[in-house]
Amino acid sequence: MSKALRPVLIRGGRVIDPAQSLDQVSDVLLHDGLVAAVGPNLNADEAEVVEAAGQIVCPGFIDLHCHLREPGYEAKETIATGTAAAAAGGFTTVCCMPNTLPVLDTAPVLESLTRTVAAQGVVRVHPIAAITRDQAGRELVEMAELNEAGAVGFSDDGACLTDSGVMRRALEYSLLVGRPIIQHAEDPALSHHGVMHEGPVSARLGLPGWPGMAEEIIVARDIALAKITGAHVHVAHVSSAGSVDLIRRAKAQGTHVTAEVTPHHLTLTDDLVAGHWWSATASLPPYDTRTKVNPPLRPRADVDALIAGLCDGTIDVIATDHAPHTIADKECEYDEAAFGISVFETALGSIMSLVQTEQLPLVRAIEALTSGPAQIFGLDGGSLAVGAAADVTIFDPEREWCVDTSRFRSLGRNTPLDGVFLPGQVTHTFVGGKPVYQSATEVVS
Ligand code: DOR
């Protein structure tokens, strides 16, 4: 992949690499697909120079949770468009969920996906396999075979694995392959066709509600099962304050539980469903289906608890849950619309809005996007150590830009942030030393 690559000298940026506790103005040299040197006044005559003064240079972002939709739902997204969108968002490694058609539940399906990624992907892609056949919640998949085929975790995401006996067995088997079980925590008996957070706003709008306790009950149960089995439970897209408390207490007791939070659950609240004016030119009418996501956007108190949990390490990582859908999937009644937000291309902007308002320290934000995810899933990457793969993201922390979904690389235009100004723009993304995104002109193989 990297043989004929020209070396790249990234000059004078603020290099932040939480894996090495590094935060200093420095040069970074990429050579032969690897980080060759990090330090002041580096020289490389034949290198292409990227001037990065005033910009942040950090390890490429790693996303533990996205939906690339291929195979089966190519009208929503493909490997080509999804990975191009990831690169534009600064992501160099993404883990894709198995709710495709067919479901990623056998080794041949995974191997076929891996071939598509090799031919069409521009960033690294690790598949997450289903926990149960066809994500039906009953019969476990062949974890050992799927692990061999490249699965980095197991999840029935989109659906909760509700059967406690099946969950217990899944956790026991996961110990044999050393991979996490990733839970979409939602007790369907409590969320019960809810389409937004259950509370005063849902009551006013007359929409069925999906309460925080539907998440918390499953998180509590899974923590109990993780404790008994000693296995690793990873809680996907945590959305409620109660879940944060449960995870904090479980970690204090030494239970192997980790958690992720999305940029939208960190920044948006349930009252957006009632309509919102972002600015004179950007607004959401009431019942705008672009606000519909699972788990739903929650009230301010939950959002504050998520931010606090991310800051203190209770929540390990930021993951996008990039969930692209077609226009037709969203142009319908709120009750009928698909759940999901297209996130890759706005993730950094949302996160930097928290940094700019001093709700989240910049270094913690970068850790939660780089070394944090690499460490909890045991993935390569997430560091600019000399000799590491040259996966690098450069962004301008100050630059304000306007979200324009008509310019998205993703086929999914479903975001409530269309027309909103966000701070922090990715300017360059390198995978294995190869430029896969540049803010002015894109370079895609
Ligand atoms: O909003 C969501 N969309 N949440 C999920 O858990 C699944 C995802 C999808 O696949 O569209």
Short mmCIF file of C-alpha atoms and ligand atoms in Angstrom, two decimals:
data_model
loop_
_atom_site.label_atom_id
_atom_site.label_comp_id
_atom_site.label_asym_id
_atom_site.label_seq_id
_atom_site.Cartn_x
_atom_site.Cartn_y
_atom_site.Cartn_z
CA MET A 1 0.00 0.00 0.00
CA SER A 2 2.69 2.47 1.02
CA LYS A 3 5.71 1.45 -1.11
CA ALA A 4 5.78 4.30 -3.61
CA LEU A 5 4.52 6.90 -1.16
CA ARG A 6 6.22 10.24 -0.99
CA PRO A 7 7.33 11.15 2.56
CA VAL A 8 5.25 13.85 4.24
CA LEU A 9 6.63 16.48 6.60
CA ILE A 10 3.91 18.03 8.76
CA ARG A 11 5.50 21.22 9.99
CA GLY A 12 4.93 23.31 13.09
CA GLY A 13 1.58 22.00 14.32
CA ARG A 14 0.53 21.47 17.92
CA VAL A 15 1.10 17.73 18.21
CA ILE A 16 -1.27 16.12 20.71
CA ASP A 17 -0.80 12.39 21.31
CA PRO A 18 -2.45 11.36 24.58
CA ALA A 19 -0.99 7.83 24.25
CA GLN A 20 2.44 9.34 24.86
CA SER A 21 1.30 12.29 27.02
CA LEU A 22 2.63 14.49 24.25
CA ASP A 23 1.38 18.05 23.70
CA GLN A 24 3.93 20.30 22.04
CA VAL A 25 4.59 22.28 18.88
CA SER A 26 6.56 19.91 16.70
CA ASP A 27 7.16 18.49 13.25
CA VAL A 28 5.99 15.03 12.25
CA LEU A 29 7.63 13.02 9.47
CA LEU A 30 5.71 10.25 7.72
CA HIS A 31 7.83 7.82 5.73
CA ASP A 32 7.09 4.40 4.23
CA GLY A 33 3.63 4.41 5.74
CA LEU A 34 4.95 4.88 9.27
CA VAL A 35 5.59 7.72 11.69
CA ALA A 36 9.35 8.18 11.10
CA ALA A 37 10.07 11.04 13.52
CA VAL A 38 8.39 13.56 15.82
CA GLY A 39 10.45 16.55 16.94
CA PRO A 40 11.54 20.10 16.23
CA ASN A 41 13.10 21.23 12.93
CA LEU A 42 12.88 17.94 11.06
CA ASN A 43 14.26 17.88 7.56
CA ALA A 44 13.44 15.68 4.63
CA ASP A 45 14.44 17.06 1.24
CA GLU A 46 12.19 14.90 -0.86
CA ALA A 47 9.14 15.21 1.41
CA GLU A 48 5.88 16.91 0.62
CA VAL A 49 5.50 19.66 3.24
CA VAL A 50 2.22 20.34 5.02
CA GLU A 51 2.31 23.62 6.93
CA ALA A 52 0.37 23.01 10.14
CA ALA A 53 1.08 26.13 12.21
CA GLY A 54 -1.98 26.93 14.32
CA GLN A 55 -3.40 23.48 13.71
CA ILE A 56 -3.70 20.35 15.83
CA VAL A 57 -1.82 17.26 14.61
CA CYS A 58 -2.99 14.06 16.29
CA PRO A 59 -3.40 10.34 15.73
CA GLY A 60 -6.17 9.51 13.25
CA PHE A 61 -9.54 9.19 14.97
CA ILE A 62 -10.86 5.70 15.69
CA ASP A 63 -14.62 5.15 15.67
CA LEU A 64 -15.86 2.06 17.49
CA HIS A 65 -19.44 2.35 16.21
CA CYS A 66 -20.74 3.16 12.74
CA HIS A 67 -23.08 1.82 10.10
CA LEU A 68 -21.60 1.47 6.61
CA ARG A 69 -24.76 -0.30 5.33
CA GLU A 70 -22.95 -2.54 2.84
CA PRO A 71 -23.92 -5.28 2.06
CA GLY A 72 -27.58 -4.78 1.36
CA TYR A 73 -28.46 -1.15 2.00
CA GLU A 74 -26.31 0.58 -0.59
CA ALA A 75 -28.94 3.29 -1.15
CA LYS A 76 -28.15 4.53 2.38
CA GLU A 77 -24.33 4.20 2.22
CA THR A 78 -21.59 2.12 0.63
CA ILE A 79 -18.09 1.22 1.72
CA ALA A 80 -16.79 3.81 -0.77
CA THR A 81 -19.01 6.68 0.39
CA GLY A 82 -18.96 5.78 4.09
CA THR A 83 -15.18 5.53 4.30
CA ALA A 84 -14.77 8.76 2.27
CA ALA A 85 -17.09 10.47 4.77
CA ALA A 86 -15.09 8.98 7.64
CA ALA A 87 -11.86 10.34 6.15
CA ALA A 88 -13.47 13.78 5.79
CA GLY A 89 -14.36 13.60 9.47
CA GLY A 90 -10.77 12.75 10.45
CA PHE A 91 -11.43 9.06 11.10
CA THR A 92 -8.73 6.65 9.94
CA THR A 93 -10.18 3.48 11.50
CA VAL A 94 -13.87 2.64 11.86
CA CYS A 95 -15.69 -0.38 13.27
CA CYS A 96 -18.89 -1.15 11.39
CA MET A 97 -22.02 -2.68 12.86
CA PRO A 98 -23.52 -5.92 11.56
CA ASN A 99 -27.14 -4.83 10.88
CA THR A 100 -26.63 -5.23 7.14
CA LEU A 101 -28.36 -7.56 4.63
CA PRO A 102 -27.22 -10.27 5.09
CA VAL A 103 -26.36 -9.66 8.73
CA LEU A 104 -22.64 -10.01 9.49
CA ASP A 105 -23.15 -13.32 11.29
CA THR A 106 -20.95 -15.80 9.36
CA ALA A 107 -17.30 -15.84 8.33
CA PRO A 108 -18.02 -15.83 4.54
CA VAL A 109 -20.13 -12.66 4.86
CA LEU A 110 -17.34 -11.01 6.85
CA GLU A 111 -14.70 -12.13 4.34
CA SER A 112 -16.75 -10.74 1.47
CA LEU A 113 -17.03 -7.41 3.30
CA THR A 114 -13.26 -7.41 3.87
CA ARG A 115 -12.73 -7.83 0.09
CA THR A 116 -15.06 -4.89 -0.65
CA VAL A 117 -13.18 -2.78 1.90
CA ALA A 118 -9.83 -3.68 0.30
CA ALA A 119 -11.14 -2.65 -3.12
CA GLN A 120 -13.14 0.45 -2.19
CA GLY A 121 -12.38 1.63 1.32
CA VAL A 122 -10.15 4.64 1.98
CA VAL A 123 -9.82 4.14 5.75
CA ARG A 124 -9.27 1.02 7.86
CA VAL A 125 -12.49 -0.88 8.58
CA HIS A 126 -12.95 -3.49 11.30
CA PRO A 127 -16.21 -5.42 11.27
CA ILE A 128 -18.27 -6.04 14.38
CA ALA A 129 -20.12 -9.34 14.03
CA ALA A 130 -23.60 -10.12 15.33
CA ILE A 131 -23.94 -11.84 18.72
CA THR A 132 -26.86 -13.98 17.52
CA ARG A 133 -27.81 -15.43 14.14
CA ASP A 134 -29.64 -12.84 12.08
CA GLN A 135 -29.59 -10.64 15.20
CA ALA A 136 -32.70 -12.53 16.27
CA GLY A 137 -31.61 -12.80 19.91
CA ARG A 138 -31.73 -16.60 20.18
CA GLU A 139 -28.89 -18.66 18.67
CA LEU A 140 -25.28 -17.57 19.23
CA VAL A 141 -23.01 -17.06 16.22
CA GLU A 142 -19.75 -19.01 15.80
CA MET A 143 -17.60 -16.50 17.66
CA ALA A 144 -14.28 -18.29 17.11
CA GLU A 145 -14.77 -18.40 13.33
CA LEU A 146 -15.88 -14.78 13.18
CA ASN A 147 -12.95 -13.74 15.35
CA GLU A 148 -10.61 -15.53 12.91
CA ALA A 149 -12.34 -13.71 10.04
CA GLY A 150 -11.55 -10.34 11.64
CA ALA A 151 -14.43 -9.45 13.95
CA VAL A 152 -13.24 -7.06 16.67
CA GLY A 153 -16.37 -7.36 18.79
CA PHE A 154 -19.90 -8.74 18.80
CA SER A 155 -23.16 -6.78 18.85
CA ASP A 156 -26.81 -7.06 17.84
CA ASP A 157 -26.83 -3.23 17.61
CA GLY A 158 -30.09 -1.71 16.49
CA ALA A 159 -31.70 -4.35 18.69
CA CYS A 160 -31.04 -5.14 22.33
CA LEU A 161 -30.05 -8.65 23.34
CA THR A 162 -32.85 -8.99 25.87
CA ASP A 163 -32.67 -12.70 26.82
CA SER A 164 -30.51 -12.78 29.95
CA GLY A 165 -29.58 -16.44 29.44
CA VAL A 166 -28.38 -15.84 25.88
CA MET A 167 -26.48 -12.74 27.06
CA ARG A 168 -24.81 -14.75 29.81
CA ARG A 169 -23.71 -17.44 27.34
CA ALA A 170 -22.51 -14.80 24.87
CA LEU A 171 -20.35 -13.28 27.60
CA GLU A 172 -18.94 -16.68 28.58
CA TYR A 173 -18.01 -17.48 24.97
CA SER A 174 -16.57 -14.02 24.42
CA LEU A 175 -13.92 -14.83 27.03
CA LEU A 176 -12.59 -17.56 24.73
CA VAL A 177 -11.96 -15.09 21.91
CA GLY A 178 -11.06 -12.08 24.06
CA ARG A 179 -13.51 -9.74 22.33
CA PRO A 180 -16.11 -7.40 23.86
CA ILE A 181 -19.87 -7.92 23.75
CA ILE A 182 -21.33 -4.57 22.70
CA GLN A 183 -24.85 -3.97 23.95
CA HIS A 184 -27.54 -1.73 22.50
CA ALA A 185 -29.18 -1.23 25.90
CA GLU A 186 -32.94 -0.89 25.41
CA ASP A 187 -35.57 -2.92 27.19
CA PRO A 188 -38.27 -3.04 24.49
CA ALA A 189 -40.95 -3.70 27.10
CA LEU A 190 -40.20 -0.21 28.43
CA SER A 191 -39.20 1.71 25.29
CA HIS A 192 -42.28 0.14 23.68
CA HIS A 193 -42.37 1.82 20.27
CA GLY A 194 -41.23 5.10 21.78
CA VAL A 195 -39.83 7.50 19.20
CA MET A 196 -38.34 10.20 21.45
CA HIS A 197 -37.37 10.69 25.10
CA GLU A 198 -40.31 10.15 27.46
CA GLY A 199 -40.91 13.40 29.33
CA PRO A 200 -42.72 16.74 29.17
CA VAL A 201 -41.72 17.38 25.54
CA SER A 202 -43.02 14.01 24.30
CA ALA A 203 -46.23 14.56 26.30
CA ARG A 204 -46.71 18.00 24.72
CA LEU A 205 -46.03 16.69 21.21
CA GLY A 206 -48.17 13.59 21.68
CA LEU A 207 -45.33 11.27 20.67
CA PRO A 208 -44.73 7.90 22.37
CA GLY A 209 -41.81 8.11 24.79
CA TRP A 210 -38.69 5.93 25.28
CA PRO A 211 -37.62 6.53 28.91
CA GLY A 212 -34.07 6.50 30.24
CA MET A 213 -34.93 3.61 32.57
CA ALA A 214 -35.33 1.31 29.53
CA GLU A 215 -31.59 1.75 29.00
CA GLU A 216 -30.64 1.67 32.69
CA ILE A 217 -32.37 -1.66 33.39
CA ILE A 218 -30.33 -3.39 30.69
CA VAL A 219 -27.11 -1.64 31.73
CA ALA A 220 -27.68 -2.80 35.35
CA ARG A 221 -28.39 -6.38 34.23
CA ASP A 222 -25.38 -6.49 31.92
CA ILE A 223 -23.10 -5.17 34.66
CA ALA A 224 -24.35 -8.00 36.90
CA LEU A 225 -23.63 -10.53 34.12
CA ALA A 226 -20.20 -9.04 33.42
CA LYS A 227 -19.38 -9.32 37.11
CA ILE A 228 -20.42 -12.99 37.29
CA THR A 229 -18.72 -14.03 34.05
CA GLY A 230 -15.65 -11.77 34.21
CA ALA A 231 -16.31 -10.88 30.56
CA HIS A 232 -16.12 -7.46 28.90
CA VAL A 233 -19.40 -5.62 28.26
CA HIS A 234 -19.20 -2.45 26.20
CA VAL A 235 -22.28 -0.21 26.44
CA ALA A 236 -23.06 1.42 23.10
CA HIS A 237 -24.33 5.01 22.81
CA VAL A 238 -24.99 5.72 26.52
CA SER A 239 -27.70 8.35 26.79
CA SER A 240 -28.98 8.59 30.36
CA ALA A 241 -27.61 9.98 33.63
CA GLY A 242 -28.68 6.81 35.44
CA SER A 243 -26.55 4.66 33.11
CA VAL A 244 -23.53 6.87 33.76
CA ASP A 245 -23.98 6.33 37.53
CA LEU A 246 -24.30 2.56 37.11
CA ILE A 247 -21.16 2.38 34.96
CA ARG A 248 -19.21 4.58 37.35
CA ARG A 249 -20.05 2.32 40.30
CA ALA A 250 -19.34 -0.87 38.33
CA LYS A 251 -15.92 0.40 37.30
CA ALA A 252 -15.11 1.33 40.89
CA GLN A 253 -15.81 -2.29 41.80
CA GLY A 254 -13.49 -3.58 39.08
CA THR A 255 -16.15 -4.92 36.69
CA HIS A 256 -14.98 -5.04 33.07
CA VAL A 257 -17.45 -2.56 31.59
CA THR A 258 -16.62 0.17 29.09
CA ALA A 259 -18.85 2.73 27.43
CA GLU A 260 -19.17 5.13 24.54
CA VAL A 261 -21.15 8.32 23.97
CA THR A 262 -22.05 9.96 20.66
CA PRO A 263 -21.39 13.58 19.64
CA HIS A 264 -25.17 14.17 19.35
CA HIS A 265 -26.01 12.83 22.81
CA LEU A 266 -23.28 15.12 24.17
CA THR A 267 -24.61 18.26 22.47
CA LEU A 268 -28.31 18.02 21.56
CA THR A 269 -31.43 17.81 23.75
CA ASP A 270 -34.93 16.38 23.35
CA ASP A 271 -36.57 19.79 22.96
CA LEU A 272 -35.15 19.94 19.39
CA VAL A 273 -38.01 17.60 18.45
CA ALA A 274 -40.42 20.47 19.21
CA GLY A 275 -38.57 22.66 16.67
CA HIS A 276 -35.57 24.94 16.97
CA TRP A 277 -34.08 28.08 15.46
CA TRP A 278 -30.32 27.64 15.14
CA SER A 279 -29.94 30.96 13.35
CA ALA A 280 -31.75 33.20 10.87
CA THR A 281 -30.92 30.72 8.12
CA ALA A 282 -31.02 27.35 9.87
CA SER A 283 -33.98 25.92 11.74
CA LEU A 284 -35.83 22.73 12.53
CA PRO A 285 -39.62 22.66 12.31
CA PRO A 286 -41.45 20.66 14.99
CA TYR A 287 -41.49 16.89 14.39
CA ASP A 288 -38.44 17.08 12.12
CA THR A 289 -37.44 13.44 11.62
CA ARG A 290 -33.76 14.37 11.46
CA THR A 291 -33.93 14.60 15.28
CA LYS A 292 -35.05 10.96 15.52
CA VAL A 293 -32.32 8.69 16.80
CA ASN A 294 -32.04 5.60 18.95
CA PRO A 295 -31.47 6.02 21.86
CA PRO A 296 -33.33 9.33 21.70
CA LEU A 297 -31.94 12.78 22.49
CA ARG A 298 -32.37 13.36 26.22
CA PRO A 299 -32.96 16.43 28.45
CA ARG A 300 -30.20 18.78 29.64
CA ALA A 301 -29.61 16.92 32.95
CA ASP A 302 -28.75 13.73 31.07
CA VAL A 303 -26.51 15.60 28.62
CA ASP A 304 -24.66 17.21 31.54
CA ALA A 305 -24.16 13.80 33.18
CA LEU A 306 -22.81 12.38 29.90
CA ILE A 307 -20.31 15.23 29.61
CA ALA A 308 -19.24 14.76 33.25
CA GLY A 309 -18.92 11.00 32.67
CA LEU A 310 -16.76 11.56 29.61
CA CYS A 311 -14.56 14.06 31.45
CA ASP A 312 -13.94 11.77 34.45
CA GLY A 313 -13.35 8.64 32.33
CA THR A 314 -16.55 6.79 33.32
CA ILE A 315 -17.39 6.96 29.64
CA ASP A 316 -14.27 5.75 27.86
CA VAL A 317 -14.72 6.97 24.31
CA ILE A 318 -16.65 9.06 21.83
CA ALA A 319 -18.16 6.94 19.05
CA THR A 320 -20.26 8.35 16.23
CA ASP A 321 -23.07 5.82 15.68
CA HIS A 322 -22.97 7.25 12.13
CA ALA A 323 -26.34 5.98 10.86
CA PRO A 324 -26.99 7.17 7.29
CA HIS A 325 -30.47 6.84 5.79
CA THR A 326 -32.10 7.78 2.50
CA ILE A 327 -34.37 10.81 2.15
CA ALA A 328 -37.35 8.47 1.76
CA ASP A 329 -36.50 6.77 5.08
CA LYS A 330 -36.91 10.14 6.79
CA GLU A 331 -39.55 11.93 4.69
CA CYS A 332 -42.56 10.54 6.51
CA GLU A 333 -44.45 10.84 9.80
CA TYR A 334 -42.21 11.03 12.89
CA ASP A 335 -43.54 7.67 14.14
CA GLU A 336 -42.67 5.97 10.87
CA ALA A 337 -39.22 7.48 10.20
CA ALA A 338 -35.99 5.51 10.54
CA PHE A 339 -33.87 6.13 13.63
CA GLY A 340 -30.41 7.56 13.00
CA ILE A 341 -28.17 10.55 12.30
CA SER A 342 -25.37 10.87 9.72
CA VAL A 343 -22.47 11.87 11.96
CA PHE A 344 -19.01 11.31 10.46
CA GLU A 345 -18.69 14.75 8.91
CA THR A 346 -19.99 16.76 11.89
CA ALA A 347 -18.47 14.75 14.77
CA LEU A 348 -15.38 16.88 15.30
CA GLY A 349 -17.38 20.13 15.02
CA SER A 350 -19.85 18.98 17.68
CA ILE A 351 -17.03 17.88 19.97
CA MET A 352 -15.08 21.11 19.43
CA SER A 353 -18.20 23.10 20.37
CA LEU A 354 -17.86 21.50 23.84
CA VAL A 355 -14.14 22.27 23.90
CA GLN A 356 -14.73 25.87 22.87
CA THR A 357 -17.26 26.39 25.67
CA GLU A 358 -14.84 24.77 28.15
CA GLN A 359 -17.13 21.84 28.91
CA LEU A 360 -14.56 19.28 27.68
CA PRO A 361 -10.75 19.57 27.76
CA LEU A 362 -9.20 19.33 24.29
CA VAL A 363 -6.71 16.62 25.26
CA ARG A 364 -9.45 14.47 26.80
CA ALA A 365 -11.53 14.88 23.62
CA ILE A 366 -8.60 13.68 21.50
CA GLU A 367 -7.88 10.81 23.88
CA ALA A 368 -11.53 9.71 23.62
CA LEU A 369 -11.16 9.63 19.82
CA THR A 370 -7.70 7.99 19.57
CA SER A 371 -5.84 6.05 22.29
CA GLY A 372 -9.06 5.42 24.26
CA PRO A 373 -10.85 3.42 21.55
CA ALA A 374 -7.63 1.64 20.48
CA GLN A 375 -7.01 0.53 24.03
CA ILE A 376 -10.46 -0.72 25.01
CA PHE A 377 -10.94 -2.80 21.84
CA GLY A 378 -7.26 -3.82 21.54
CA LEU A 379 -6.85 -2.21 18.11
CA ASP A 380 -3.64 -1.01 16.48
CA GLY A 381 -3.37 2.74 16.07
CA GLY A 382 -4.29 5.69 18.21
CA SER A 383 -0.71 6.90 18.68
CA LEU A 384 1.97 8.86 16.86
CA ALA A 385 4.78 6.82 18.40
CA VAL A 386 7.76 6.42 16.06
CA GLY A 387 7.24 3.21 14.09
CA ALA A 388 3.42 3.33 14.37
CA ALA A 389 1.31 3.34 11.22
CA ALA A 390 1.14 6.88 9.82
CA ASP A 391 -2.56 7.42 10.53
CA VAL A 392 -2.77 11.14 11.21
CA THR A 393 -5.47 13.78 11.44
CA ILE A 394 -4.82 17.49 11.20
CA PHE A 395 -7.49 20.00 12.13
CA ASP A 396 -7.90 23.70 12.59
CA PRO A 397 -9.43 24.14 16.06
CA GLU A 398 -10.52 27.72 15.38
CA ARG A 399 -12.00 27.51 11.90
CA GLU A 400 -15.79 27.93 11.88
CA TRP A 401 -17.62 26.25 9.04
CA CYS A 402 -21.22 25.78 8.01
CA VAL A 403 -22.63 22.25 7.79
CA ASP A 404 -23.87 21.78 4.23
CA THR A 405 -25.29 18.32 3.72
CA SER A 406 -25.34 18.78 -0.06
CA ARG A 407 -21.54 18.58 0.14
CA PHE A 408 -21.41 15.46 2.34
CA ARG A 409 -19.36 12.49 1.14
CA SER A 410 -21.87 10.34 2.99
CA LEU A 411 -25.04 9.39 1.12
CA GLY A 412 -26.84 10.05 4.41
CA ARG A 413 -27.95 13.68 4.61
CA ASN A 414 -29.94 13.00 7.77
CA THR A 415 -28.61 15.42 10.34
CA PRO A 416 -30.41 18.10 12.36
CA LEU A 417 -27.23 20.20 12.06
CA ASP A 418 -27.70 21.19 8.40
CA GLY A 419 -26.93 24.91 8.09
CA VAL A 420 -25.40 25.13 11.57
CA PHE A 421 -21.98 26.74 12.13
CA LEU A 422 -19.52 24.50 13.98
CA PRO A 423 -15.96 25.16 15.16
CA GLY A 424 -13.03 22.91 14.28
CA GLN A 425 -12.43 21.71 10.74
CA VAL A 426 -10.45 18.70 9.58
CA THR A 427 -7.88 19.84 7.03
CA HIS A 428 -5.93 16.62 6.31
CA THR A 429 -6.34 12.92 6.96
CA PHE A 430 -3.59 10.35 6.28
CA VAL A 431 -3.96 6.58 6.43
CA GLY A 432 -0.68 4.68 6.38
CA GLY A 433 1.02 7.89 5.22
CA LYS A 434 -1.33 8.24 2.28
CA PRO A 435 -3.48 11.39 1.99
CA VAL A 436 -7.13 10.31 1.96
CA TYR A 437 -8.67 13.70 2.64
CA GLN A 438 -7.66 17.33 2.28
CA SER A 439 -10.14 20.12 3.03
CA ALA A 440 -9.67 22.05 -0.22
CA THR A 441 -9.04 19.23 -2.64
CA GLU A 442 -9.77 15.68 -1.82
CA VAL A 443 -7.31 12.93 -2.69
CA VAL A 444 -8.99 9.55 -2.94
CA SER A 445 -7.43 6.50 -4.57
O1 DOR B 1 -30.40 5.58 15.60
C1 DOR B 1 -29.94 4.47 15.39
N1 DOR B 1 -29.75 4.01 14.14
N2 DOR B 1 -29.64 3.69 16.44
C2 DOR B 1 -29.30 2.39 16.28
O2 DOR B 1 -29.05 1.73 17.27
C3 DOR B 1 -29.27 1.78 14.93
C4 DOR B 1 -29.03 2.82 13.90
C5 DOR B 1 -29.28 2.33 12.48
O3 DOR B 1 -28.84 1.24 12.14
O4 DOR B 1 -29.87 3.09 11.71
#
